[in-house]
Amino acid sequence: MGDTVAAATARALAAAGIDRVFGLPGGEVLVLIDELRRVGVDFVLMRHEANAGIAAAVYGKLRRQPGVVLTTLGPGAANLMLPLGNAYLDQEPLVAISAQIPDDFPASHTHQLLPLHDVYRPVTRLVEKITSRNAGDAVARAIAACMTRPFGTAYLTLSAREALKPIDEEPQPGGAASAGPIRSRIRSRIRSRIRSRIGSWIGSRIGSASADRPSDAPRGDARRHADDLTARLATSQRPMVLIGLGIDPANAGRIRRWIDAWQLPVAVTPKVKGVVDETAATFVGVVSGMAADGLMCDALAASDALVGFGLDPVEVDKTWHAELPIHWVLEAPNVGGRVPEGVELVNHVRLLDALSPSPPAVWNQPFREFQQKRRDMLLRPATPAGNGSTMWPGDIVNALARALPAETIVTTDVGSHKYVFGQFWPSRHPETFWMSNGLSGMSYGLSAAIGAKLARPDAPVLAALGDGGFSMNAQELETAERVGARFVTVVLEDDSYSLIKLSQEGKKLAAYRTDFGPIDTVKMAEACGVEGLRTANPDELSAAARRAVDRRQSLVIAVPVDYRDYRRLF
């Protein structure tokens, strides 16, 4: 018998550079997990499929390749909607593989049978069944589809019966004596086919604007776009560049040099925090529904020249992107393949290289008032709501920013704390801030921290969570310890879904069913083998976080907050 479909699938993943697969085991995928082990691909065992998919997507994007999540059929596969939906909207490349009922089962067999291809087709680029005829090619197609910008998702199924079948290759002359050499040639063909297919598909589709490999967009087009942009800004008194999810982080250096040389006011969306230095004088703030959103919307309205550099409305929860005049500068379609009407795509590297090093005008911090108001919002009021028993949210951000190195990767969950960290965390480097924003799904922060730490083991990682999100998947702290992903977790405790509670208040509704009883965060951490402490003192918070990072240890810090303090920030 030749090599099995499971073996060919595992080798195809390994040949594509995949070194980790995240997931949960099930009887129907045990053979594939064992084949992954045989080819040296680590299987990261997690405690929920959704958490595994989120960790995989962050891990993959940081390593410039798709993340891979593997689950069983039925409930395991059903739990993939959250990570696939999140990765689809946030442009995090993710290949999901699950088991499925074999095709040759009787039609009456409906146990754990779901129409998985139909379910996931709307949020994926490719849906395919792995068979004895396509094992290597299906993996290659899935990876290529994910790495086509805007980065996306793919979904593959493999039944337990199909996994055991021999791959459908040419007959093997010579019998058993020649099986070994033939098997070796098959492996070589599959490896060559995978590399060739992935290389050609990605090279032709990604339209990469990386500094090392610009796309084949005509140079004249880049020059024309550069001239149009320069002319637009030359007559502006209050320009603002809005940098969004559609930029390639590899171009951060070029983007920074342009912003710095021209001294252009700049704002970013949360998913690209750090692409510019947020402590620089030119930084205006974060747009797209974070804290201080009213202030930022006023700043947008005050601008006379908005430049959407890679701006993707998938991150924006209001409609200003359709109501204000924006000069769009995109090099790839936005999520869903959307391109604003009349907008021509342009290679960002060639455009930036075509811009003059000298600015077409001088702008002396035209948004100074807005910048100062934004900074002032973070300051502790004279009478914070908690009266000393809680910590002002701004003090939490400032204390942690003082303690942690600039290269720290920050992940957040979804809730009031996300708005605060999204707006006020001073990101200094690209790809150091991660949140679920296009989908805005809870339970993202802790899982993302695991993926980030495994992808960048030398970088400090901070997971900023609310107590609501933390209670959804705190058990993954054990996973983090087991796989050696050690990081600092800060849990802001207000015993409520405070963001929803504030929304109730804004709508003049009663605070109904948004509060919950306290769960001891420290004991939950200790139950998972992680040290924990609780503090309402900013200096103690800062010292504890710094100590944990210096010692490369895990630490969970519970910080009580009063939800009413968020009112001043929103």
JSON list of C-alpha atoms in Angstrom, two decimals, residues 321-489:
[
{"chain": "A", "resi": 321, "resn": "HIS", "atom": "CA", "xyz": [-16.01, 56.38, 5.99]},
{"chain": "A", "resi": 322, "resn": "ALA", "atom": "CA", "xyz": [-18.92, 56.69, 3.52]},
{"chain": "A", "resi": 323, "resn": "GLU", "atom": "CA", "xyz": [-19.90, 60.25, 4.41]},
{"chain": "A", "resi": 324, "resn": "LEU", "atom": "CA", "xyz": [-16.58, 62.13, 4.49]},
{"chain": "A", "resi": 325, "resn": "PRO", "atom": "CA", "xyz": [-14.49, 62.68, 1.36]},
{"chain": "A", "resi": 326, "resn": "ILE", "atom": "CA", "xyz": [-11.53, 60.30, 1.52]},
{"chain": "A", "resi": 327, "resn": "HIS", "atom": "CA", "xyz": [-8.58, 60.05, -0.87]},
{"chain": "A", "resi": 328, "resn": "TRP", "atom": "CA", "xyz": [-8.24, 56.26, -0.93]},
{"chain": "A", "resi": 329, "resn": "VAL", "atom": "CA", "xyz": [-4.76, 54.77, -1.38]},
{"chain": "A", "resi": 330, "resn": "LEU", "atom": "CA", "xyz": [-5.20, 50.99, -1.51]},
{"chain": "A", "resi": 331, "resn": "GLU", "atom": "CA", "xyz": [-2.95, 48.29, -2.91]},
{"chain": "A", "resi": 332, "resn": "ALA", "atom": "CA", "xyz": [-5.36, 45.39, -2.32]},
{"chain": "A", "resi": 333, "resn": "PRO", "atom": "CA", "xyz": [-9.14, 45.12, -2.00]},
{"chain": "A", "resi": 334, "resn": "ASN", "atom": "CA", "xyz": [-10.67, 45.50, 1.42]},
{"chain": "A", "resi": 335, "resn": "VAL", "atom": "CA", "xyz": [-12.38, 42.63, 3.24]},
{"chain": "A", "resi": 336, "resn": "GLY", "atom": "CA", "xyz": [-14.92, 40.90, 1.04]},
{"chain": "A", "resi": 337, "resn": "GLY", "atom": "CA", "xyz": [-13.08, 42.03, -2.11]},
{"chain": "A", "resi": 338, "resn": "ARG", "atom": "CA", "xyz": [-14.56, 45.53, -1.82]},
{"chain": "A", "resi": 339, "resn": "VAL", "atom": "CA", "xyz": [-12.92, 48.54, -3.45]},
{"chain": "A", "resi": 340, "resn": "PRO", "atom": "CA", "xyz": [-14.46, 52.04, -3.18]},
{"chain": "A", "resi": 341, "resn": "GLU", "atom": "CA", "xyz": [-16.08, 53.14, -6.42]},
{"chain": "A", "resi": 342, "resn": "GLY", "atom": "CA", "xyz": [-13.64, 54.68, -8.87]},
{"chain": "A", "resi": 343, "resn": "VAL", "atom": "CA", "xyz": [-10.57, 53.76, -6.78]},
{"chain": "A", "resi": 344, "resn": "GLU", "atom": "CA", "xyz": [-7.56, 52.27, -8.57]},
{"chain": "A", "resi": 345, "resn": "LEU", "atom": "CA", "xyz": [-5.25, 49.97, -6.68]},
{"chain": "A", "resi": 346, "resn": "VAL", "atom": "CA", "xyz": [-1.62, 51.03, -6.44]},
{"chain": "A", "resi": 347, "resn": "ASN", "atom": "CA", "xyz": [1.54, 49.36, -5.17]},
{"chain": "A", "resi": 348, "resn": "HIS", "atom": "CA", "xyz": [2.39, 51.06, -1.89]},
{"chain": "A", "resi": 349, "resn": "VAL", "atom": "CA", "xyz": [6.15, 50.53, -2.11]},
{"chain": "A", "resi": 350, "resn": "ARG", "atom": "CA", "xyz": [6.38, 52.16, -5.52]},
{"chain": "A", "resi": 351, "resn": "LEU", "atom": "CA", "xyz": [4.03, 54.93, -4.50]},
{"chain": "A", "resi": 352, "resn": "LEU", "atom": "CA", "xyz": [6.04, 55.74, -1.37]},
{"chain": "A", "resi": 353, "resn": "ASP", "atom": "CA", "xyz": [9.29, 55.60, -3.33]},
{"chain": "A", "resi": 354, "resn": "ALA", "atom": "CA", "xyz": [7.81, 58.00, -5.89]},
{"chain": "A", "resi": 355, "resn": "LEU", "atom": "CA", "xyz": [6.89, 60.63, -3.29]},
{"chain": "A", "resi": 356, "resn": "SER", "atom": "CA", "xyz": [9.28, 63.51, -2.88]},
{"chain": "A", "resi": 357, "resn": "PRO", "atom": "CA", "xyz": [11.28, 63.56, 0.38]},
{"chain": "A", "resi": 358, "resn": "SER", "atom": "CA", "xyz": [10.24, 67.22, 0.71]},
{"chain": "A", "resi": 359, "resn": "PRO", "atom": "CA", "xyz": [6.66, 68.00, 1.82]},
{"chain": "A", "resi": 360, "resn": "PRO", "atom": "CA", "xyz": [4.39, 69.96, -0.54]},
{"chain": "A", "resi": 361, "resn": "ALA", "atom": "CA", "xyz": [3.31, 72.19, 2.38]},
{"chain": "A", "resi": 362, "resn": "VAL", "atom": "CA", "xyz": [4.06, 72.84, 6.04]},
{"chain": "A", "resi": 363, "resn": "TRP", "atom": "CA", "xyz": [1.60, 71.76, 8.72]},
{"chain": "A", "resi": 364, "resn": "ASN", "atom": "CA", "xyz": [2.36, 72.83, 12.26]},
{"chain": "A", "resi": 365, "resn": "GLN", "atom": "CA", "xyz": [0.38, 70.29, 14.29]},
{"chain": "A", "resi": 366, "resn": "PRO", "atom": "CA", "xyz": [-3.05, 71.47, 13.09]},
{"chain": "A", "resi": 367, "resn": "PHE", "atom": "CA", "xyz": [-4.79, 68.99, 15.42]},
{"chain": "A", "resi": 368, "resn": "ARG", "atom": "CA", "xyz": [-2.97, 70.17, 18.55]},
{"chain": "A", "resi": 369, "resn": "GLU", "atom": "CA", "xyz": [-6.19, 70.89, 20.41]},
{"chain": "A", "resi": 370, "resn": "PHE", "atom": "CA", "xyz": [-7.59, 67.46, 19.70]},
{"chain": "A", "resi": 371, "resn": "GLN", "atom": "CA", "xyz": [-4.33, 65.79, 20.70]},
{"chain": "A", "resi": 372, "resn": "GLN", "atom": "CA", "xyz": [-4.26, 67.63, 24.03]},
{"chain": "A", "resi": 373, "resn": "LYS", "atom": "CA", "xyz": [-7.89, 66.79, 24.79]},
{"chain": "A", "resi": 374, "resn": "ARG", "atom": "CA", "xyz": [-7.17, 63.16, 24.03]},
{"chain": "A", "resi": 375, "resn": "ARG", "atom": "CA", "xyz": [-4.20, 63.11, 26.41]},
{"chain": "A", "resi": 376, "resn": "ASP", "atom": "CA", "xyz": [-6.21, 64.85, 29.13]},
{"chain": "A", "resi": 377, "resn": "MET", "atom": "CA", "xyz": [-8.95, 62.23, 28.97]},
{"chain": "A", "resi": 378, "resn": "LEU", "atom": "CA", "xyz": [-6.58, 59.63, 30.37]},
{"chain": "A", "resi": 379, "resn": "LEU", "atom": "CA", "xyz": [-5.76, 61.67, 33.47]},
{"chain": "A", "resi": 380, "resn": "ARG", "atom": "CA", "xyz": [-7.30, 60.59, 36.77]},
{"chain": "A", "resi": 381, "resn": "PRO", "atom": "CA", "xyz": [-10.18, 62.86, 37.77]},
{"chain": "A", "resi": 382, "resn": "ALA", "atom": "CA", "xyz": [-10.20, 64.51, 41.18]},
{"chain": "A", "resi": 383, "resn": "THR", "atom": "CA", "xyz": [-12.93, 62.15, 42.36]},
{"chain": "A", "resi": 384, "resn": "PRO", "atom": "CA", "xyz": [-12.84, 58.81, 40.54]},
{"chain": "A", "resi": 385, "resn": "ALA", "atom": "CA", "xyz": [-15.87, 56.63, 41.10]},
{"chain": "A", "resi": 386, "resn": "GLY", "atom": "CA", "xyz": [-14.20, 53.95, 43.19]},
{"chain": "A", "resi": 387, "resn": "ASN", "atom": "CA", "xyz": [-12.98, 56.16, 46.06]},
{"chain": "A", "resi": 388, "resn": "GLY", "atom": "CA", "xyz": [-9.69, 54.30, 46.44]},
{"chain": "A", "resi": 389, "resn": "SER", "atom": "CA", "xyz": [-11.07, 50.75, 46.29]},
{"chain": "A", "resi": 390, "resn": "THR", "atom": "CA", "xyz": [-10.64, 50.58, 42.51]},
{"chain": "A", "resi": 391, "resn": "MET", "atom": "CA", "xyz": [-8.07, 51.81, 40.01]},
{"chain": "A", "resi": 392, "resn": "TRP", "atom": "CA", "xyz": [-8.70, 54.53, 37.42]},
{"chain": "A", "resi": 393, "resn": "PRO", "atom": "CA", "xyz": [-8.49, 52.85, 33.97]},
{"chain": "A", "resi": 394, "resn": "GLY", "atom": "CA", "xyz": [-6.02, 55.47, 32.75]},
{"chain": "A", "resi": 395, "resn": "ASP", "atom": "CA", "xyz": [-3.68, 54.63, 35.63]},
{"chain": "A", "resi": 396, "resn": "ILE", "atom": "CA", "xyz": [-3.74, 50.98, 34.56]},
{"chain": "A", "resi": 397, "resn": "VAL", "atom": "CA", "xyz": [-2.61, 51.85, 31.05]},
{"chain": "A", "resi": 398, "resn": "ASN", "atom": "CA", "xyz": [0.05, 54.28, 32.26]},
{"chain": "A", "resi": 399, "resn": "ALA", "atom": "CA", "xyz": [1.40, 51.92, 34.92]},
{"chain": "A", "resi": 400, "resn": "LEU", "atom": "CA", "xyz": [1.78, 49.05, 32.46]},
{"chain": "A", "resi": 401, "resn": "ALA", "atom": "CA", "xyz": [3.24, 51.27, 29.73]},
{"chain": "A", "resi": 402, "resn": "ARG", "atom": "CA", "xyz": [5.91, 52.46, 32.20]},
{"chain": "A", "resi": 403, "resn": "ALA", "atom": "CA", "xyz": [6.74, 48.92, 33.23]},
{"chain": "A", "resi": 404, "resn": "LEU", "atom": "CA", "xyz": [6.88, 47.05, 29.94]},
{"chain": "A", "resi": 405, "resn": "PRO", "atom": "CA", "xyz": [9.36, 47.38, 27.05]},
{"chain": "A", "resi": 406, "resn": "ALA", "atom": "CA", "xyz": [8.27, 49.16, 23.87]},
{"chain": "A", "resi": 407, "resn": "GLU", "atom": "CA", "xyz": [8.41, 45.87, 21.94]},
{"chain": "A", "resi": 408, "resn": "THR", "atom": "CA", "xyz": [5.76, 44.25, 24.18]},
{"chain": "A", "resi": 409, "resn": "ILE", "atom": "CA", "xyz": [2.95, 42.60, 22.24]},
{"chain": "A", "resi": 410, "resn": "VAL", "atom": "CA", "xyz": [-0.42, 43.56, 23.71]},
{"chain": "A", "resi": 411, "resn": "THR", "atom": "CA", "xyz": [-3.58, 41.55, 23.13]},
{"chain": "A", "resi": 412, "resn": "THR", "atom": "CA", "xyz": [-6.99, 42.62, 24.38]},
{"chain": "A", "resi": 413, "resn": "ASP", "atom": "CA", "xyz": [-10.32, 40.97, 24.78]},
{"chain": "A", "resi": 414, "resn": "VAL", "atom": "CA", "xyz": [-13.59, 42.73, 23.91]},
{"chain": "A", "resi": 415, "resn": "GLY", "atom": "CA", "xyz": [-15.27, 45.11, 26.33]},
{"chain": "A", "resi": 416, "resn": "SER", "atom": "CA", "xyz": [-14.71, 48.50, 27.93]},
{"chain": "A", "resi": 417, "resn": "HIS", "atom": "CA", "xyz": [-11.04, 47.79, 28.52]},
{"chain": "A", "resi": 418, "resn": "LYS", "atom": "CA", "xyz": [-10.57, 47.16, 24.78]},
{"chain": "A", "resi": 419, "resn": "TYR", "atom": "CA", "xyz": [-11.73, 50.70, 24.05]},
{"chain": "A", "resi": 420, "resn": "VAL", "atom": "CA", "xyz": [-9.30, 52.13, 26.59]},
{"chain": "A", "resi": 421, "resn": "PHE", "atom": "CA", "xyz": [-6.26, 50.10, 25.55]},
{"chain": "A", "resi": 422, "resn": "GLY", "atom": "CA", "xyz": [-7.14, 50.47, 21.86]},
{"chain": "A", "resi": 423, "resn": "GLN", "atom": "CA", "xyz": [-7.06, 54.24, 22.11]},
{"chain": "A", "resi": 424, "resn": "PHE", "atom": "CA", "xyz": [-4.45, 54.94, 24.76]},
{"chain": "A", "resi": 425, "resn": "TRP", "atom": "CA", "xyz": [-1.89, 52.14, 24.75]},
{"chain": "A", "resi": 426, "resn": "PRO", "atom": "CA", "xyz": [1.24, 53.83, 23.26]},
{"chain": "A", "resi": 427, "resn": "SER", "atom": "CA", "xyz": [2.22, 51.33, 20.56]},
{"chain": "A", "resi": 428, "resn": "ARG", "atom": "CA", "xyz": [5.72, 51.90, 19.20]},
{"chain": "A", "resi": 429, "resn": "HIS", "atom": "CA", "xyz": [6.34, 49.00, 16.83]},
{"chain": "A", "resi": 430, "resn": "PRO", "atom": "CA", "xyz": [4.36, 47.22, 14.09]},
{"chain": "A", "resi": 431, "resn": "GLU", "atom": "CA", "xyz": [2.44, 44.03, 14.88]},
{"chain": "A", "resi": 432, "resn": "THR", "atom": "CA", "xyz": [2.54, 44.60, 18.63]},
{"chain": "A", "resi": 433, "resn": "PHE", "atom": "CA", "xyz": [-1.17, 45.19, 19.23]},
{"chain": "A", "resi": 434, "resn": "TRP", "atom": "CA", "xyz": [-3.88, 42.58, 18.65]},
{"chain": "A", "resi": 435, "resn": "MET", "atom": "CA", "xyz": [-7.62, 42.72, 19.18]},
{"chain": "A", "resi": 436, "resn": "SER", "atom": "CA", "xyz": [-10.74, 41.31, 17.59]},
{"chain": "A", "resi": 437, "resn": "ASN", "atom": "CA", "xyz": [-12.14, 44.36, 15.83]},
{"chain": "A", "resi": 438, "resn": "GLY", "atom": "CA", "xyz": [-13.83, 43.45, 12.57]},
{"chain": "A", "resi": 439, "resn": "LEU", "atom": "CA", "xyz": [-15.91, 40.85, 14.40]},
{"chain": "A", "resi": 440, "resn": "SER", "atom": "CA", "xyz": [-15.30, 42.09, 17.96]},
{"chain": "A", "resi": 441, "resn": "GLY", "atom": "CA", "xyz": [-15.68, 38.66, 19.53]},
{"chain": "A", "resi": 442, "resn": "MET", "atom": "CA", "xyz": [-15.08, 38.00, 23.21]},
{"chain": "A", "resi": 443, "resn": "SER", "atom": "CA", "xyz": [-12.55, 35.39, 24.42]},
{"chain": "A", "resi": 444, "resn": "TYR", "atom": "CA", "xyz": [-9.99, 36.65, 21.88]},
{"chain": "A", "resi": 445, "resn": "GLY", "atom": "CA", "xyz": [-7.38, 38.20, 24.17]},
{"chain": "A", "resi": 446, "resn": "LEU", "atom": "CA", "xyz": [-6.05, 35.20, 26.08]},
{"chain": "A", "resi": 447, "resn": "SER", "atom": "CA", "xyz": [-5.99, 32.91, 23.04]},
{"chain": "A", "resi": 448, "resn": "ALA", "atom": "CA", "xyz": [-4.28, 35.58, 20.94]},
{"chain": "A", "resi": 449, "resn": "ALA", "atom": "CA", "xyz": [-1.61, 35.98, 23.63]},
{"chain": "A", "resi": 450, "resn": "ILE", "atom": "CA", "xyz": [-0.79, 32.27, 23.41]},
{"chain": "A", "resi": 451, "resn": "GLY", "atom": "CA", "xyz": [-0.43, 32.46, 19.63]},
{"chain": "A", "resi": 452, "resn": "ALA", "atom": "CA", "xyz": [1.64, 35.65, 19.83]},
{"chain": "A", "resi": 453, "resn": "LYS", "atom": "CA", "xyz": [4.02, 34.28, 22.46]},
{"chain": "A", "resi": 454, "resn": "LEU", "atom": "CA", "xyz": [4.62, 31.06, 20.54]},
{"chain": "A", "resi": 455, "resn": "ALA", "atom": "CA", "xyz": [5.26, 33.05, 17.36]},
{"chain": "A", "resi": 456, "resn": "ARG", "atom": "CA", "xyz": [7.56, 35.59, 19.05]},
{"chain": "A", "resi": 457, "resn": "PRO", "atom": "CA", "xyz": [8.99, 33.78, 22.09]},
{"chain": "A", "resi": 458, "resn": "ASP", "atom": "CA", "xyz": [11.51, 36.52, 22.85]},
{"chain": "A", "resi": 459, "resn": "ALA", "atom": "CA", "xyz": [8.93, 39.33, 22.92]},
{"chain": "A", "resi": 460, "resn": "PRO", "atom": "CA", "xyz": [7.14, 40.20, 26.18]},
{"chain": "A", "resi": 461, "resn": "VAL", "atom": "CA", "xyz": [3.38, 39.67, 25.87]},
{"chain": "A", "resi": 462, "resn": "LEU", "atom": "CA", "xyz": [0.59, 41.36, 27.83]},
{"chain": "A", "resi": 463, "resn": "ALA", "atom": "CA", "xyz": [-3.00, 40.12, 27.70]},
{"chain": "A", "resi": 464, "resn": "ALA", "atom": "CA", "xyz": [-5.42, 42.85, 28.81]},
{"chain": "A", "resi": 465, "resn": "LEU", "atom": "CA", "xyz": [-8.79, 41.29, 29.63]},
{"chain": "A", "resi": 466, "resn": "GLY", "atom": "CA", "xyz": [-12.09, 42.10, 31.28]},
{"chain": "A", "resi": 467, "resn": "ASP", "atom": "CA", "xyz": [-13.46, 39.76, 33.91]},
{"chain": "A", "resi": 468, "resn": "GLY", "atom": "CA", "xyz": [-16.32, 38.77, 31.59]},
{"chain": "A", "resi": 469, "resn": "GLY", "atom": "CA", "xyz": [-14.03, 37.63, 28.79]},
{"chain": "A", "resi": 470, "resn": "PHE", "atom": "CA", "xyz": [-11.52, 36.08, 31.21]},
{"chain": "A", "resi": 471, "resn": "SER", "atom": "CA", "xyz": [-14.23, 33.83, 32.65]},
{"chain": "A", "resi": 472, "resn": "MET", "atom": "CA", "xyz": [-14.97, 32.49, 29.15]},
{"chain": "A", "resi": 473, "resn": "ASN", "atom": "CA", "xyz": [-11.60, 30.81, 28.67]},
{"chain": "A", "resi": 474, "resn": "ALA", "atom": "CA", "xyz": [-9.41, 31.28, 31.74]},
{"chain": "A", "resi": 475, "resn": "GLN", "atom": "CA", "xyz": [-8.64, 27.56, 31.52]},
{"chain": "A", "resi": 476, "resn": "GLU", "atom": "CA", "xyz": [-6.30, 28.32, 28.63]},
{"chain": "A", "resi": 477, "resn": "LEU", "atom": "CA", "xyz": [-3.83, 29.63, 31.24]},
{"chain": "A", "resi": 478, "resn": "GLU", "atom": "CA", "xyz": [-3.00, 25.97, 31.80]},
{"chain": "A", "resi": 479, "resn": "THR", "atom": "CA", "xyz": [-2.43, 25.60, 28.08]},
{"chain": "A", "resi": 480, "resn": "ALA", "atom": "CA", "xyz": [-0.08, 28.58, 28.07]},
{"chain": "A", "resi": 481, "resn": "GLU", "atom": "CA", "xyz": [1.98, 27.13, 30.93]},
{"chain": "A", "resi": 482, "resn": "ARG", "atom": "CA", "xyz": [2.06, 23.67, 29.39]},
{"chain": "A", "resi": 483, "resn": "VAL", "atom": "CA", "xyz": [3.34, 24.88, 26.01]},
{"chain": "A", "resi": 484, "resn": "GLY", "atom": "CA", "xyz": [5.80, 27.38, 27.51]},
{"chain": "A", "resi": 485, "resn": "ALA", "atom": "CA", "xyz": [3.94, 30.53, 26.45]},
{"chain": "A", "resi": 486, "resn": "ARG", "atom": "CA", "xyz": [4.51, 32.67, 29.54]},
{"chain": "A", "resi": 487, "resn": "PHE", "atom": "CA", "xyz": [3.09, 36.18, 29.65]},
{"chain": "A", "resi": 488, "resn": "VAL", "atom": "CA", "xyz": [1.44, 38.74, 31.90]},
{"chain": "A", "resi": 489, "resn": "THR", "atom": "CA", "xyz": [-2.36, 38.81, 32.10]}
]
